[in-house]
Short mmCIF file of C-alpha atoms in Angstrom, two decimals:
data_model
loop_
_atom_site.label_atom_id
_atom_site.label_comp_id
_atom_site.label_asym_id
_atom_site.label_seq_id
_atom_site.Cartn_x
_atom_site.Cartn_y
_atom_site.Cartn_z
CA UNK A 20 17.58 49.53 84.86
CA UNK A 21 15.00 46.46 85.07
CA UNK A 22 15.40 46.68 89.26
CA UNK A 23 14.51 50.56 88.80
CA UNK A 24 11.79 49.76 86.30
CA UNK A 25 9.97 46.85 89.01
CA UNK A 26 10.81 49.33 92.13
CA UNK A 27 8.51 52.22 90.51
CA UNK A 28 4.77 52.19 91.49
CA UNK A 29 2.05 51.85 88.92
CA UNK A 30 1.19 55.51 88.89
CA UNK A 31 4.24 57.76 89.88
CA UNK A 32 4.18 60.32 87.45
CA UNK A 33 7.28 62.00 86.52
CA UNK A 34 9.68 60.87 88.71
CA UNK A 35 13.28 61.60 89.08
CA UNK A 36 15.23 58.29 90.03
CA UNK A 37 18.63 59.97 90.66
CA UNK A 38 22.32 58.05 89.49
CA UNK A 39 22.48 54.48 89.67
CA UNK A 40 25.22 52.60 88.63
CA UNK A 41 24.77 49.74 86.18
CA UNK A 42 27.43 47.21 84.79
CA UNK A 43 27.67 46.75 81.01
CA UNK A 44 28.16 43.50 79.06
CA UNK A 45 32.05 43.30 79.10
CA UNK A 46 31.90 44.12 83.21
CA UNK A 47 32.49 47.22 83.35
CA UNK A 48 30.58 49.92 85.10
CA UNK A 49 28.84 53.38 84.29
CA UNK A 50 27.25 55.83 86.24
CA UNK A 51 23.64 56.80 84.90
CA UNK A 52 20.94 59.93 85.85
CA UNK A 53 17.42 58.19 85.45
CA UNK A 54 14.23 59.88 84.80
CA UNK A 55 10.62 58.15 84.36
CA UNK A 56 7.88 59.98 83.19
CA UNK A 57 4.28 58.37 82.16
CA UNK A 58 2.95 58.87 78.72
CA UNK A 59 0.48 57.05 76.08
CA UNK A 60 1.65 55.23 73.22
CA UNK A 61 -0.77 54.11 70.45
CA UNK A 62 -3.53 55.13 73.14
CA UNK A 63 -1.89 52.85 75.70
CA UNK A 64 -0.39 53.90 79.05
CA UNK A 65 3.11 53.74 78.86
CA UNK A 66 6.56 54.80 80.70
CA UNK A 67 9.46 56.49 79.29
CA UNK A 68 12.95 55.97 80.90
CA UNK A 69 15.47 58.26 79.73
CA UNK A 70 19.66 56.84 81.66
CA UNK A 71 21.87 59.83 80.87
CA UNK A 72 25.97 58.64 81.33
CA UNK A 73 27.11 60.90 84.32
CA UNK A 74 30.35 58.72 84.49
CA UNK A 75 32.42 61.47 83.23
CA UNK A 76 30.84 64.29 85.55
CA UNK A 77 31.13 62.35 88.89
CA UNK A 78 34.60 61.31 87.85
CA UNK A 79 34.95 65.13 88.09
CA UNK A 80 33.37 65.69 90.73
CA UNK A 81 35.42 63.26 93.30
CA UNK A 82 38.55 64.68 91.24
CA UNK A 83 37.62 68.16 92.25
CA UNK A 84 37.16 67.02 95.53
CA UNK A 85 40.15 65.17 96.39
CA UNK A 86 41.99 68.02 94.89
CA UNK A 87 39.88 70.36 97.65
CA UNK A 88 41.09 67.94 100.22
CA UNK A 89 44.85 68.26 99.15
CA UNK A 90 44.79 71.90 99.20
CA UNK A 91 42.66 72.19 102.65
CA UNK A 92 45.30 69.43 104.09
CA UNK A 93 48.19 72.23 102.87
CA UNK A 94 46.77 75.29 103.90
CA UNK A 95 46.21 74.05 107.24
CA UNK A 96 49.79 72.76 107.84
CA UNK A 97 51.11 76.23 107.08
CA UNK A 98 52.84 77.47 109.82
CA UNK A 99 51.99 80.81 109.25
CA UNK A 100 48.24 82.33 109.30
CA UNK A 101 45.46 82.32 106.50
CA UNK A 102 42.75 83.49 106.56
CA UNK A 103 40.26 84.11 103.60
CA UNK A 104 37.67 86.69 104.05
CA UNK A 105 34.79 87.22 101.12
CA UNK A 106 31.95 89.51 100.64
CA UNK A 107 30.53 91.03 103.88
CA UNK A 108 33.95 90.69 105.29
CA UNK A 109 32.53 86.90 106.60
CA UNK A 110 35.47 84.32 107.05
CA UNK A 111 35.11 81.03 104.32
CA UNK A 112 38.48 79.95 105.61
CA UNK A 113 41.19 80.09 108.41
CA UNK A 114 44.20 77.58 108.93
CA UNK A 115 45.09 76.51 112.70
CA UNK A 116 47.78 78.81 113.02
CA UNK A 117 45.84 81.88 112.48
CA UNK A 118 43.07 79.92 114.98
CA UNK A 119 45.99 80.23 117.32
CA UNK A 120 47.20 83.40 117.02
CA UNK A 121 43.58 85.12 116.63
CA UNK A 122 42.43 82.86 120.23
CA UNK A 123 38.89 81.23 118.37
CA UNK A 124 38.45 78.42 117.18
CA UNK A 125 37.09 77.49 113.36
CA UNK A 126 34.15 77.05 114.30
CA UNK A 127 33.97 80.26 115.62
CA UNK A 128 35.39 82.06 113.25
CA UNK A 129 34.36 80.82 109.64
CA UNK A 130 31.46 82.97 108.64
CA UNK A 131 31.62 85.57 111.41
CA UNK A 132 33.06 89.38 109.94
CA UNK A 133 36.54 89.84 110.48
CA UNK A 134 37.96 93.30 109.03
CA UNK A 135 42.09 93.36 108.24
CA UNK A 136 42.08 96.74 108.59
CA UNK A 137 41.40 96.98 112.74
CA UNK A 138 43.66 93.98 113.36
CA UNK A 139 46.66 95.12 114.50
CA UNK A 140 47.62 97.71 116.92
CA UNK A 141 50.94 99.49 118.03
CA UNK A 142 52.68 102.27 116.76
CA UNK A 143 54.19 100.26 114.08
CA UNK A 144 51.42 98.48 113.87
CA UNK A 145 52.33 94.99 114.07
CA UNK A 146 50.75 94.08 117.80
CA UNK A 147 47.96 91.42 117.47
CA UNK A 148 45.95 91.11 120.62
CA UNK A 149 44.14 87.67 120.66
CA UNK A 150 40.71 86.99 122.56
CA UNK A 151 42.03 85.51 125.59
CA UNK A 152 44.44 88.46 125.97
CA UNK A 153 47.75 86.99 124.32
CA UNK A 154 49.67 89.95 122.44
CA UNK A 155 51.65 88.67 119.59
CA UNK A 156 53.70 90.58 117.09
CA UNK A 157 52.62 90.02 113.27
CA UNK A 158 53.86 90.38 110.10
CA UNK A 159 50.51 91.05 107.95
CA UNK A 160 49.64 90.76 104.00
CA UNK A 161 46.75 91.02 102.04
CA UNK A 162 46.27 89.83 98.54
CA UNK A 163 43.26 89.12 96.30
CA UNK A 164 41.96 86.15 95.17
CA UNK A 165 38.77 84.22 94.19
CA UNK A 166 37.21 81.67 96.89
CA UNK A 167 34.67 79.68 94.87
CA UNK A 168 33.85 81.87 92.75
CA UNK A 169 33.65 84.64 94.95
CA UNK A 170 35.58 87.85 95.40
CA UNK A 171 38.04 87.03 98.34
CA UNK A 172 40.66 88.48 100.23
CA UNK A 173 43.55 85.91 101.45
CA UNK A 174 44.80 87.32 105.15
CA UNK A 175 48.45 85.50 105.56
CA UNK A 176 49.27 86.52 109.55
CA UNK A 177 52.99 85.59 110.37
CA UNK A 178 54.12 85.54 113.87
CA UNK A 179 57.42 87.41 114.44
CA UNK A 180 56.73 87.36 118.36
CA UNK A 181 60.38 86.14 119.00
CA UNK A 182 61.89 87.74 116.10
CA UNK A 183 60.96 91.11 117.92
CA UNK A 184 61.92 89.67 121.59
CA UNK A 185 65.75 88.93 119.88
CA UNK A 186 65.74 92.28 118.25
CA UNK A 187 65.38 93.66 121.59
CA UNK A 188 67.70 91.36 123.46
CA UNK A 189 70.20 92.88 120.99
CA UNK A 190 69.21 96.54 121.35
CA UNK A 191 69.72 96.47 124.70
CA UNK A 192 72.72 94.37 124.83
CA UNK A 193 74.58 97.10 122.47
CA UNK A 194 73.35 99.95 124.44
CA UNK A 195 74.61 98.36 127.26
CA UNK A 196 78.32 97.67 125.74
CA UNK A 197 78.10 101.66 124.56
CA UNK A 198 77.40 102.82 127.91
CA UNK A 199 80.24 100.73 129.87
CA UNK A 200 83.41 102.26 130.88
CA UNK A 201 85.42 99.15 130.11
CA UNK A 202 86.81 99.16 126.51
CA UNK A 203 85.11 95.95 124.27
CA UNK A 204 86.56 95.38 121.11
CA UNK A 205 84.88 92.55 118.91
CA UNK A 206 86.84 90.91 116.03
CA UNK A 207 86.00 88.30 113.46
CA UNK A 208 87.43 85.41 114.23
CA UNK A 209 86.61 83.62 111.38
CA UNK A 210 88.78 85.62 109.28
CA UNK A 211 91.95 84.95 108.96
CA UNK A 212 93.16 88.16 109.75
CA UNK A 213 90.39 88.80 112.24
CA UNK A 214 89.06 92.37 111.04
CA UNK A 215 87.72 94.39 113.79
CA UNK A 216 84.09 94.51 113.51
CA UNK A 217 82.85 96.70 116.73
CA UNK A 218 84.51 98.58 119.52
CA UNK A 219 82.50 101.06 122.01
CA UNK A 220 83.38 104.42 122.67
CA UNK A 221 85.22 103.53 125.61
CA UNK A 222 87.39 101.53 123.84
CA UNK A 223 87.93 104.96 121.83
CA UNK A 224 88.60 107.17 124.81
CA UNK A 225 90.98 104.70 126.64
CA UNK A 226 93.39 104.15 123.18
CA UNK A 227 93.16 107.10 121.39
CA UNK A 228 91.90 105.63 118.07
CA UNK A 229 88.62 106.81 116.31
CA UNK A 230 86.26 104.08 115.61
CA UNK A 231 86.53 104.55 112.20
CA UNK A 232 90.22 103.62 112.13
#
């Protein structure tokens, strides 16, 4: 307080110091908002210094921003997309992932509009098309949420690309078995008694039996 008190000029007015920090008698320290204003006292010019102990507040403060840090440093590890859209539609957040699959970077994205509604395509609606031309199947959600105090929409964008190349790997391969005239019988051979699990309608037509025998 006395280095604050010989820094201030001779006529500064009110002034508004900011938080020091200042070490008390047993060592230890405390964080403190000072404000100087000049007044007379007993018809003399004078100075009052009010220290108000923010200790407690900025203690707060770095704990609500570490705890910002933590969730940022989770959210982007996600493997899956978020994005978080508030008023206006304008992005306030989006992971890496969704980065990837949307094809724009953060930079470019966070506070430019971005509407859920036109961002997939396809008859079933599940085709993303990203800016540099990469189509990508998604699994979409919406959900609401607040976003600092603000009326937000959370955007979760899962990429089921390969899911939907397997799916028709295997279509294919069983129309494929269907249409042969070779017989293809497929048992479990897990189980002990290996249960029959498929056979194609050639299989059918060459021994007689109904599938559902």
């Amino acid at each position: 307080l006395l280095q604050f008190l010989d820094q201030l000029p001779r006529s500064s007015g009110h002034l508004h110091a900011g938080v020091w920090r200042h070490r008390r008698k047993d060592g230890s320290t405390l964080d403190v908002e000072i404000v100087s204003s000049e007044l007379a006292w007993h018809g003399a010019p004078a100075r009052l210094v009010a220290a108000h102990d923010v200790s407690a507040r900025r203690r707060a403060e770095a704990a609500l921003r570490a705890s910002e840090q933590t969730l940022r440093g989770v959210l982007n590890d996600l493997s899956d997309g978020l994005v978080v859209v508030g008023d206006a539609a304008l992005v306030r957040f989006v992971n890496p992932a969704a980065c990837a699959l949307l094809g724009r970077s953060e930079a470019d994205l966070v506070g430019s509009a971005l509407d859920h509604r036109t961002l997939l395509q396809g008859a079933d609606q599940d085709e993303l098309v990203s800016a540099d031309g990469q189509l990508h199947s998604v699994s979409m959600r919406v959900s609401e949420t607040s976003w600092h105090g603000e009326q937000a929409a959370v955007i979760t964008l899962i990429d089921i690309t390969q899911e939907r190349a397997i799916e028709r790997e295997l279509a294919l391969l069983q129309r494929s078995v269907a249409a042969t005239s070779d017989g293809v019988l497929i048992v479990d051979a897990v189980h002990k008694d290996a249960p029959i699990i498929y056979a194609n309608p050639a299989f059918e037509r060459i021994t007689g039996y109904r599938i559902a025998e």
